[in-house]
PDB file of C-alpha atoms in Angstrom:
ATOM      1  CA  MET A   1      74.301  98.478 121.690  1.00  0.00           C
ATOM      2  CA  ARG A   2      70.777  98.273 120.412  1.00  0.00           C
ATOM      3  CA  THR A   3      70.079  98.703 116.740  1.00  0.00           C
ATOM      4  CA  ARG A   4      67.701 101.373 115.570  1.00  0.00           C
ATOM      5  CA  PRO A   5      66.308 102.583 112.257  1.00  0.00           C
ATOM      6  CA  PRO A   6      68.515 105.043 110.381  1.00  0.00           C
ATOM      7  CA  SER A   7      67.926 108.764 110.787  1.00  0.00           C
ATOM      8  CA  PHE A   8      69.009 111.542 108.457  1.00  0.00           C
ATOM      9  CA  ARG A   9      70.144 115.118 108.727  1.00  0.00           C
ATOM     10  CA  GLY A  10      70.468 117.111 105.558  1.00  0.00           C
ATOM     11  CA  GLY A  11      70.029 113.990 103.443  1.00  0.00           C
ATOM     12  CA  LYS A  12      73.114 112.273 104.943  1.00  0.00           C
ATOM     13  CA  PRO A  13      73.203 109.165 107.158  1.00  0.00           C
ATOM     14  CA  ALA A  14      73.386 109.966 110.867  1.00  0.00           C
ATOM     15  CA  ARG A  15      76.775 109.114 112.378  1.00  0.00           C
ATOM     16  CA  ARG A  16      75.778 106.814 115.242  1.00  0.00           C
ATOM     17  CA  LEU A  17      74.387 103.938 113.201  1.00  0.00           C
ATOM     18  CA  ALA A  18      75.480 100.450 114.144  1.00  0.00           C
ATOM     19  CA  VAL A  19      75.250  98.627 110.810  1.00  0.00           C
ATOM     20  CA  LEU A  20      73.384 100.224 107.936  1.00  0.00           C
ATOM     21  CA  TRP A  21      72.767  98.779 104.505  1.00  0.00           C
ATOM     22  CA  LEU A  22      72.627 101.546 101.918  1.00  0.00           C
ATOM     23  CA  THR A  23      70.261  99.462  99.792  1.00  0.00           C
ATOM     24  CA  GLY A  24      66.947  99.429 101.636  1.00  0.00           C
ATOM     25  CA  MET A  25      68.413 101.509 104.488  1.00  0.00           C
ATOM     26  CA  THR A  26      67.881  98.732 107.051  1.00  0.00           C
ATOM     27  CA  ALA A  27      69.840  98.568 110.307  1.00  0.00           C
ATOM     28  CA  LEU A  28      71.371  95.174 111.025  1.00  0.00           C
ATOM     29  CA  THR A  29      73.364  94.680 114.183  1.00  0.00           C
ATOM     30  CA  GLY A  30      75.619  96.602 116.556  1.00  0.00           C
ATOM     31  CA  LEU A  31      79.215  95.845 117.266  1.00  0.00           C
ATOM     32  CA  GLY A  32      79.104  97.118 120.831  1.00  0.00           C
ATOM     33  CA  ALA A  33      80.496 100.218 122.524  1.00  0.00           C
ATOM     34  CA  ALA A  34      83.941 100.618 124.038  1.00  0.00           C
ATOM     35  CA  PRO A  35      84.449 102.072 127.508  1.00  0.00           C
ATOM     36  CA  ALA A  36      83.916 105.834 127.562  1.00  0.00           C
ATOM     37  CA  ALA A  37      87.442 106.592 128.807  1.00  0.00           C
ATOM     38  CA  VAL A  38      89.105 105.074 125.721  1.00  0.00           C
ATOM     39  CA  ALA A  39      86.299 104.941 123.187  1.00  0.00           C
ATOM     40  CA  ALA A  40      86.577 106.426 119.748  1.00  0.00           C
ATOM     41  CA  ASP A  41      84.343 105.696 116.776  1.00  0.00           C
ATOM     42  CA  VAL A  42      85.558 104.850 113.298  1.00  0.00           C
ATOM     43  CA  THR A  43      82.833 104.790 110.661  1.00  0.00           C
ATOM     44  CA  VAL A  44      83.623 102.275 107.950  1.00  0.00           C
ATOM     45  CA  ALA A  45      81.901 102.105 104.581  1.00  0.00           C
ATOM     46  CA  VAL A  46      82.309  98.483 103.518  1.00  0.00           C
ATOM     47  CA  ALA A  47      81.457  96.512 100.408  1.00  0.00           C
ATOM     48  CA  ALA A  48      78.597  94.102 101.084  1.00  0.00           C
ATOM     49  CA  ASN A  49      80.718  90.977 100.568  1.00  0.00           C
ATOM     50  CA  PHE A  50      83.009  91.879 103.493  1.00  0.00           C
ATOM     51  CA  VAL A  51      80.478  92.605 106.247  1.00  0.00           C
ATOM     52  CA  ALA A  52      80.824  89.276 108.072  1.00  0.00           C
ATOM     53  CA  PRO A  53      84.645  89.306 108.105  1.00  0.00           C
ATOM     54  CA  LEU A  54      84.614  92.949 109.202  1.00  0.00           C
ATOM     55  CA  GLU A  55      82.315  92.150 112.125  1.00  0.00           C
ATOM     56  CA  ALA A  56      84.814  89.543 113.330  1.00  0.00           C
ATOM     57  CA  ILE A  57      87.772  91.875 112.777  1.00  0.00           C
ATOM     58  CA  ALA A  58      85.935  94.754 114.491  1.00  0.00           C
ATOM     59  CA  SER A  59      85.404  92.619 117.580  1.00  0.00           C
ATOM     60  CA  ASP A  60      89.122  91.810 117.716  1.00  0.00           C
ATOM     61  CA  PHE A  61      89.998  95.468 117.099  1.00  0.00           C
ATOM     62  CA  ARG A  62      87.754  96.703 119.875  1.00  0.00           C
ATOM     63  CA  ALA A  63      89.271  94.203 122.311  1.00  0.00           C
ATOM     64  CA  ALA A  64      92.776  95.309 121.353  1.00  0.00           C
ATOM     65  CA  SER A  65      92.238  99.075 121.136  1.00  0.00           C
ATOM     66  CA  GLY A  66      88.947 100.045 122.813  1.00  0.00           C
ATOM     67  CA  HIS A  67      87.749 101.690 119.606  1.00  0.00           C
ATOM     68  CA  THR A  68      84.276 100.997 118.207  1.00  0.00           C
ATOM     69  CA  VAL A  69      83.660 100.267 114.526  1.00  0.00           C
ATOM     70  CA  VAL A  70      80.459 101.682 113.042  1.00  0.00           C
ATOM     71  CA  VAL A  71      79.606  99.900 109.789  1.00  0.00           C
ATOM     72  CA  VAL A  72      77.774 101.187 106.717  1.00  0.00           C
ATOM     73  CA  ALA A  73      77.430  98.486 104.071  1.00  0.00           C
ATOM     74  CA  GLY A  74      76.444  98.564 100.426  1.00  0.00           C
ATOM     75  CA  ALA A  75      77.583  98.210  96.840  1.00  0.00           C
ATOM     76  CA  THR A  76      80.939  99.834  96.207  1.00  0.00           C
ATOM     77  CA  GLY A  77      79.472 102.092  93.528  1.00  0.00           C
ATOM     78  CA  LYS A  78      76.781 103.380  95.868  1.00  0.00           C
ATOM     79  CA  LEU A  79      79.307 103.904  98.640  1.00  0.00           C
ATOM     80  CA  TYR A  80      81.382 106.036  96.280  1.00  0.00           C
ATOM     81  CA  SER A  81      78.351 108.201  95.539  1.00  0.00           C
ATOM     82  CA  GLN A  82      77.660 108.632  99.262  1.00  0.00           C
ATOM     83  CA  ILE A  83      81.270 109.604  99.982  1.00  0.00           C
ATOM     84  CA  ALA A  84      81.390 112.067  97.079  1.00  0.00           C
ATOM     85  CA  ALA A  85      78.181 113.625  98.412  1.00  0.00           C
ATOM     86  CA  GLY A  86      79.810 114.216 101.802  1.00  0.00           C
ATOM     87  CA  ALA A  87      78.758 111.209 103.869  1.00  0.00           C
ATOM     88  CA  PRO A  88      80.755 111.212 107.157  1.00  0.00           C
ATOM     89  CA  PHE A  89      82.686 107.968 106.636  1.00  0.00           C
ATOM     90  CA  ASP A  90      86.262 107.573 107.868  1.00  0.00           C
ATOM     91  CA  VAL A  91      87.414 104.476 106.006  1.00  0.00           C
ATOM     92  CA  LEU A  92      86.322 102.664 102.852  1.00  0.00           C
ATOM     93  CA  LEU A  93      86.789  98.917 102.404  1.00  0.00           C
ATOM     94  CA  ALA A  94      85.917  98.587  98.733  1.00  0.00           C
ATOM     95  CA  ALA A  95      85.330  95.529  96.592  1.00  0.00           C
ATOM     96  CA  ASP A  96      87.733  96.847  93.965  1.00  0.00           C
ATOM     97  CA  ALA A  97      90.919  98.871  93.598  1.00  0.00           C
ATOM     98  CA  GLU A  98      89.525 101.458  91.191  1.00  0.00           C
ATOM     99  CA  THR A  99      87.119 103.149  93.612  1.00  0.00           C
ATOM    100  CA  PRO A 100      89.729 104.004  96.277  1.00  0.00           C
ATOM    101  CA  ALA A 101      92.046 105.297  93.525  1.00  0.00           C
ATOM    102  CA  ARG A 102      89.231 107.444  92.163  1.00  0.00           C
ATOM    103  CA  LEU A 103      88.485 108.814  95.620  1.00  0.00           C
ATOM    104  CA  ILE A 104      92.126 109.793  96.042  1.00  0.00           C
ATOM    105  CA  ALA A 105      92.132 111.455  92.616  1.00  0.00           C
ATOM    106  CA  ASP A 106      88.953 113.342  93.549  1.00  0.00           C
ATOM    107  CA  ARG A 107      90.504 114.411  96.887  1.00  0.00           C
ATOM    108  CA  HIS A 108      87.939 112.501  98.926  1.00  0.00           C
ATOM    109  CA  ALA A 109      90.646 110.192 100.318  1.00  0.00           C
ATOM    110  CA  VAL A 110      94.200 110.468 101.609  1.00  0.00           C
ATOM    111  CA  THR A 111      97.006 110.059  99.091  1.00  0.00           C
ATOM    112  CA  GLY A 112      99.191 107.037  99.795  1.00  0.00           C
ATOM    113  CA  SER A 113      96.727 105.393 102.191  1.00  0.00           C
ATOM    114  CA  ALA A 114      95.261 102.769  99.845  1.00  0.00           C
ATOM    115  CA  PHE A 115      96.311  99.130 100.057  1.00  0.00           C
ATOM    116  CA  THR A 116      94.883  95.752  99.093  1.00  0.00           C
ATOM    117  CA  TYR A 117      93.400  94.037 102.125  1.00  0.00           C
ATOM    118  CA  ALA A 118      91.914  90.966 100.393  1.00  0.00           C
ATOM    119  CA  ILE A 119      91.556  89.182  97.076  1.00  0.00           C
ATOM    120  CA  GLY A 120      87.911  88.283  96.542  1.00  0.00           C
ATOM    121  CA  ARG A 121      86.757  84.882  95.344  1.00  0.00           C
ATOM    122  CA  LEU A 122      83.572  84.218  93.384  1.00  0.00           C
ATOM    123  CA  ALA A 123      81.255  81.224  93.785  1.00  0.00           C
ATOM    124  CA  LEU A 124      78.250  79.938  91.872  1.00  0.00           C
ATOM    125  CA  TRP A 125      75.888  78.800  94.614  1.00  0.00           C
ATOM    126  CA  SER A 126      72.456  77.223  94.995  1.00  0.00           C
ATOM    127  CA  ALA A 127      70.508  76.483  98.148  1.00  0.00           C
ATOM    128  CA  VAL A 128      69.476  73.234  96.432  1.00  0.00           C
ATOM    129  CA  PRO A 129      71.868  70.350  97.145  1.00  0.00           C
ATOM    130  CA  GLY A 130      73.296  68.818  94.003  1.00  0.00           C
ATOM    131  CA  LEU A 131      72.108  71.503  91.584  1.00  0.00           C
ATOM    132  CA  VAL A 132      75.520  73.122  91.118  1.00  0.00           C
ATOM    133  CA  ASP A 133      78.262  70.716  90.076  1.00  0.00           C
ATOM    134  CA  ALA A 134      81.971  71.017  90.797  1.00  0.00           C
ATOM    135  CA  GLY A 135      82.704  72.483  87.361  1.00  0.00           C
ATOM    136  CA  GLY A 136      79.749  74.840  86.945  1.00  0.00           C
ATOM    137  CA  ALA A 137      78.372  72.873  83.987  1.00  0.00           C
ATOM    138  CA  VAL A 138      74.836  73.638  85.182  1.00  0.00           C
ATOM    139  CA  LEU A 139      75.185  77.085  83.581  1.00  0.00           C
ATOM    140  CA  ALA A 140      75.005  75.422  80.167  1.00  0.00           C
ATOM    141  CA  GLN A 141      71.782  73.631  81.191  1.00  0.00           C
ATOM    142  CA  PRO A 142      69.236  76.478  81.576  1.00  0.00           C
ATOM    143  CA  ARG A 143      66.325  74.019  81.646  1.00  0.00           C
ATOM    144  CA  ARG A 144      67.466  73.142  85.166  1.00  0.00           C
ATOM    145  CA  PHE A 145      66.844  76.665  86.481  1.00  0.00           C
ATOM    146  CA  ARG A 146      64.650  79.663  85.750  1.00  0.00           C
ATOM    147  CA  HIS A 147      66.664  82.451  87.349  1.00  0.00           C
ATOM    148  CA  LEU A 148      70.349  83.208  87.744  1.00  0.00           C
ATOM    149  CA  ALA A 149      71.172  85.951  90.253  1.00  0.00           C
ATOM    150  CA  LEU A 150      74.167  88.251  90.074  1.00  0.00           C
ATOM    151  CA  ALA A 151      75.054  91.650  91.481  1.00  0.00           C
ATOM    152  CA  ASN A 152      74.609  94.710  89.280  1.00  0.00           C
ATOM    153  CA  PRO A 153      77.920  94.929  87.395  1.00  0.00           C
ATOM    154  CA  ARG A 154      77.665  98.723  87.200  1.00  0.00           C
ATOM    155  CA  LEU A 155      77.764  98.943  90.998  1.00  0.00           C
ATOM    156  CA  ALA A 156      79.386  95.771  92.296  1.00  0.00           C
ATOM    157  CA  PRO A 157      82.776  94.329  91.281  1.00  0.00           C
ATOM    158  CA  TYR A 158      81.535  90.807  92.026  1.00  0.00           C
ATOM    159  CA  GLY A 159      78.806  91.403  89.459  1.00  0.00           C
ATOM    160  CA  ARG A 160      81.406  92.444  86.903  1.00  0.00           C
ATOM    161  CA  ALA A 161      83.376  89.294  87.649  1.00  0.00           C
ATOM    162  CA  ALA A 162      80.237  87.189  87.173  1.00  0.00           C
ATOM    163  CA  MET A 163      79.630  88.793  83.781  1.00  0.00           C
ATOM    164  CA  GLU A 164      83.220  88.011  82.800  1.00  0.00           C
ATOM    165  CA  VAL A 165      82.644  84.356  83.702  1.00  0.00           C
ATOM    166  CA  LEU A 166      79.536  84.182  81.536  1.00  0.00           C
ATOM    167  CA  ASP A 167      81.376  85.867  78.657  1.00  0.00           C
ATOM    168  CA  ALA A 168      84.363  83.532  79.057  1.00  0.00           C
ATOM    169  CA  ARG A 169      82.050  80.558  78.692  1.00  0.00           C
ATOM    170  CA  GLY A 170      80.069  82.125  75.849  1.00  0.00           C
ATOM    171  CA  LEU A 171      76.836  81.934  77.844  1.00  0.00           C
ATOM    172  CA  PHE A 172      75.765  85.524  78.435  1.00  0.00           C
ATOM    173  CA  GLU A 173      73.343  85.926  75.520  1.00  0.00           C
ATOM    174  CA  ARG A 174      71.871  82.495  76.124  1.00  0.00           C
ATOM    175  CA  LEU A 175      71.314  83.187  79.814  1.00  0.00           C
ATOM    176  CA  ARG A 176      70.335  86.849  79.564  1.00  0.00           C
ATOM    177  CA  PRO A 177      66.553  86.103  79.964  1.00  0.00           C
ATOM    178  CA  THR A 178      67.239  84.246  83.242  1.00  0.00           C
ATOM    179  CA  ILE A 179      69.360  86.936  84.906  1.00  0.00           C
ATOM    180  CA  VAL A 180      68.072  88.824  87.943  1.00  0.00           C
ATOM    181  CA  MET A 181      70.293  91.507  89.437  1.00  0.00           C
ATOM    182  CA  GLY A 182      70.800  92.520  93.038  1.00  0.00           C
ATOM    183  CA  GLN A 183      71.989  95.984  93.968  1.00  0.00           C
ATOM    184  CA  ASN A 184      74.880  94.367  95.839  1.00  0.00           C
ATOM    185  CA  ILE A 185      76.214  90.921  96.623  1.00  0.00           C
ATOM    186  CA  ALA A 186      74.170  90.675  99.838  1.00  0.00           C
ATOM    187  CA  GLN A 187      70.897  91.180  97.967  1.00  0.00           C
ATOM    188  CA  THR A 188      72.065  88.685  95.338  1.00  0.00           C
ATOM    189  CA  TYR A 189      72.670  86.132  98.069  1.00  0.00           C
ATOM    190  CA  GLN A 190      69.172  86.768  99.437  1.00  0.00           C
ATOM    191  CA  PHE A 191      67.656  86.064  96.019  1.00  0.00           C
ATOM    192  CA  VAL A 192      69.160  82.578  96.191  1.00  0.00           C
ATOM    193  CA  VAL A 193      68.379  82.000  99.878  1.00  0.00           C
ATOM    194  CA  SER A 194      64.742  82.933  99.330  1.00  0.00           C
ATOM    195  CA  GLY A 195      64.365  80.704  96.283  1.00  0.00           C
ATOM    196  CA  ASN A 196      63.591  83.617  93.981  1.00  0.00           C
ATOM    197  CA  ALA A 197      66.637  82.473  92.026  1.00  0.00           C
ATOM    198  CA  GLU A 198      67.676  78.839  91.880  1.00  0.00           C
ATOM    199  CA  LEU A 199      71.339  79.778  91.708  1.00  0.00           C
ATOM    200  CA  GLY A 200      73.543  82.836  91.683  1.00  0.00           C
ATOM    201  CA  PHE A 201      77.042  84.225  91.651  1.00  0.00           C
ATOM    202  CA  VAL A 202      77.955  85.239  95.203  1.00  0.00           C
ATOM    203  CA  ALA A 203      81.109  85.904  97.177  1.00  0.00           C
ATOM    204  CA  LEU A 204      82.803  82.727  98.344  1.00  0.00           C
ATOM    205  CA  SER A 205      82.860  84.283 101.816  1.00  0.00           C
ATOM    206  CA  GLN A 206      79.058  84.069 101.898  1.00  0.00           C
ATOM    207  CA  VAL A 207      79.079  80.275 101.596  1.00  0.00           C
ATOM    208  CA  ARG A 208      82.358  79.602 103.388  1.00  0.00           C
ATOM    209  CA  ALA A 209      82.023  81.276 106.769  1.00  0.00           C
ATOM    210  CA  PRO A 210      84.016  79.901 109.732  1.00  0.00           C
ATOM    211  CA  GLY A 211      81.983  77.700 112.034  1.00  0.00           C
ATOM    212  CA  ARG A 212      78.938  77.653 109.754  1.00  0.00           C
ATOM    213  CA  ALA A 213      77.792  74.628 107.812  1.00  0.00           C
ATOM    214  CA  VAL A 214      77.260  75.447 104.154  1.00  0.00           C
ATOM    215  CA  ALA A 215      73.872  74.419 102.781  1.00  0.00           C
ATOM    216  CA  GLY A 216      73.181  73.634  99.157  1.00  0.00           C
ATOM    217  CA  SER A 217      75.788  73.223  96.427  1.00  0.00           C
ATOM    218  CA  TRP A 218      78.408  75.490  94.936  1.00  0.00           C
ATOM    219  CA  TRP A 219      81.258  75.854  92.476  1.00  0.00           C
ATOM    220  CA  GLU A 220      84.318  77.841  93.458  1.00  0.00           C
ATOM    221  CA  VAL A 221      84.892  79.792  90.248  1.00  0.00           C
ATOM    222  CA  PRO A 222      88.469  79.561  88.923  1.00  0.00           C
ATOM    223  CA  THR A 223      90.209  82.917  89.036  1.00  0.00           C
ATOM    224  CA  SER A 224      91.310  82.366  85.431  1.00  0.00           C
ATOM    225  CA  LEU A 225      87.743  83.110  84.297  1.00  0.00           C
ATOM    226  CA  HIS A 226      87.673  86.701  85.542  1.00  0.00           C
ATOM    227  CA  ALA A 227      89.954  89.592  86.398  1.00  0.00           C
ATOM    228  CA  PRO A 228      91.314  89.504  89.958  1.00  0.00           C
ATOM    229  CA  ILE A 229      88.883  90.940  92.515  1.00  0.00           C
ATOM    230  CA  ARG A 230      91.415  93.118  94.301  1.00  0.00           C
ATOM    231  CA  GLN A 231      89.739  94.735  97.297  1.00  0.00           C
ATOM    232  CA  ASP A 232      91.403  97.926  98.495  1.00  0.00           C
ATOM    233  CA  ALA A 233      91.068  99.906 101.715  1.00  0.00           C
ATOM    234  CA  VAL A 234      91.585 103.659 101.902  1.00  0.00           C
ATOM    235  CA  LEU A 235      91.580 106.380 104.545  1.00  0.00           C
ATOM    236  CA  LEU A 236      88.914 108.912 103.620  1.00  0.00           C
ATOM    237  CA  ALA A 237      89.367 112.659 103.989  1.00  0.00           C
ATOM    238  CA  HIS A 238      86.736 112.750 106.743  1.00  0.00           C
ATOM    239  CA  GLY A 239      88.811 110.277 108.790  1.00  0.00           C
ATOM    240  CA  ALA A 240      92.238 111.806 108.178  1.00  0.00           C
ATOM    241  CA  ALA A 241      92.353 113.317 111.688  1.00  0.00           C
ATOM    242  CA  ASN A 242      90.709 110.336 113.408  1.00  0.00           C
ATOM    243  CA  PRO A 243      93.330 108.186 115.197  1.00  0.00           C
ATOM    244  CA  ALA A 244      90.864 105.302 115.402  1.00  0.00           C
ATOM    245  CA  ALA A 245      90.577 105.246 111.603  1.00  0.00           C
ATOM    246  CA  ARG A 246      94.337 105.019 111.170  1.00  0.00           C
ATOM    247  CA  ALA A 247      94.533 102.382 113.912  1.00  0.00           C
ATOM    248  CA  LEU A 248      91.910 100.245 112.178  1.00  0.00           C
ATOM    249  CA  LEU A 249      93.749 100.345 108.865  1.00  0.00           C
ATOM    250  CA  GLU A 250      96.948  99.325 110.645  1.00  0.00           C
ATOM    251  CA  PHE A 251      95.086  96.520 112.447  1.00  0.00           C
ATOM    252  CA  LEU A 252      93.720  95.297 109.100  1.00  0.00           C
ATOM    253  CA  ARG A 253      97.310  94.441 108.142  1.00  0.00           C
ATOM    254  CA  SER A 254      97.950  92.484 111.358  1.00  0.00           C
ATOM    255  CA  ASP A 255      98.404  88.721 111.519  1.00  0.00           C
ATOM    256  CA  ALA A 256      95.134  88.392 113.452  1.00  0.00           C
ATOM    257  CA  ALA A 257      93.124  90.253 110.812  1.00  0.00           C
ATOM    258  CA  ARG A 258      94.803  88.433 107.954  1.00  0.00           C
ATOM    259  CA  ALA A 259      93.929  85.103 109.574  1.00  0.00           C
ATOM    260  CA  ARG A 260      90.283  86.197 109.793  1.00  0.00           C
ATOM    261  CA  ILE A 261      90.317  87.202 106.135  1.00  0.00           C
ATOM    262  CA  ARG A 262      91.760  83.880 105.008  1.00  0.00           C
ATOM    263  CA  ALA A 263      89.240  81.966 107.139  1.00  0.00           C
ATOM    264  CA  PHE A 264      86.413  83.528 105.125  1.00  0.00           C
ATOM    265  CA  GLY A 265      87.887  82.286 101.842  1.00  0.00           C
ATOM    266  CA  TYR A 266      89.658  85.412 100.638  1.00  0.00           C
ATOM    267  CA  GLY A 267      93.131  85.528  99.201  1.00  0.00           C
ATOM    268  CA  ASP A 268      95.627  87.218 101.507  1.00  0.00           C
ATOM    269  CA  ALA A 269      97.031  90.321  99.853  1.00  0.00           C
ATOM    270  CA  THR A 270      98.492  92.372 102.687  1.00  0.00           C
ATOM    271  CA  PRO A 271     102.278  92.456 103.196  1.00  0.00           C
TER     272      PRO A 271
END
């Protein structure tokens, strides 16, 4: 399936987008179309950190079920706003547990459908080899970098975790002048890739992808330095009658999906 720029009707994203980033509204890549006789679409709003694992899982899911996953990616906070405004999403894969719970409370999601599909891991990463040491001591040496990138903590749980790390080490006020914020973890990663920031807090999954050599240097942040990044999935009200949406959530708990999730560096949280 070819990608195309997003179109809008009534201020809402059109349904047949392949992969759409809410920030910048830029189409990325399609996941293919299932045969017409068995095809059903499930539109998934997904936190930016989980796009690559979801693409792999979606491919497996399509092969197993014939259903096609349509992906809309962005910061969890922005995705919530889109859903509350009536965006036609069937499933949310959030970067936290609070947003799915809030959607259920607000009657935008199905009661009892939320579950933790992954435990996120944070990394301090630089595209420059040797800049980031194994213990993250470079953070206390601001003369070695001009900019530190992190996701907006008001929108992105990984950004909140990064702020907790800086607070835990007593470095936030000292590093405040160096901080540049991305709208989501994908934009934060791009700041570091482009060299606009010498280092940044990103999702471990962005530097530990299966079959891809990791460039630069990184520190896998100990989970003791921040609250657990519990990432919950939920069936949205729009998808309550969509069998493909329910099938995807069930598939997300399968051994095959859990293996994919672990391969990208996430903690396995599903039963």
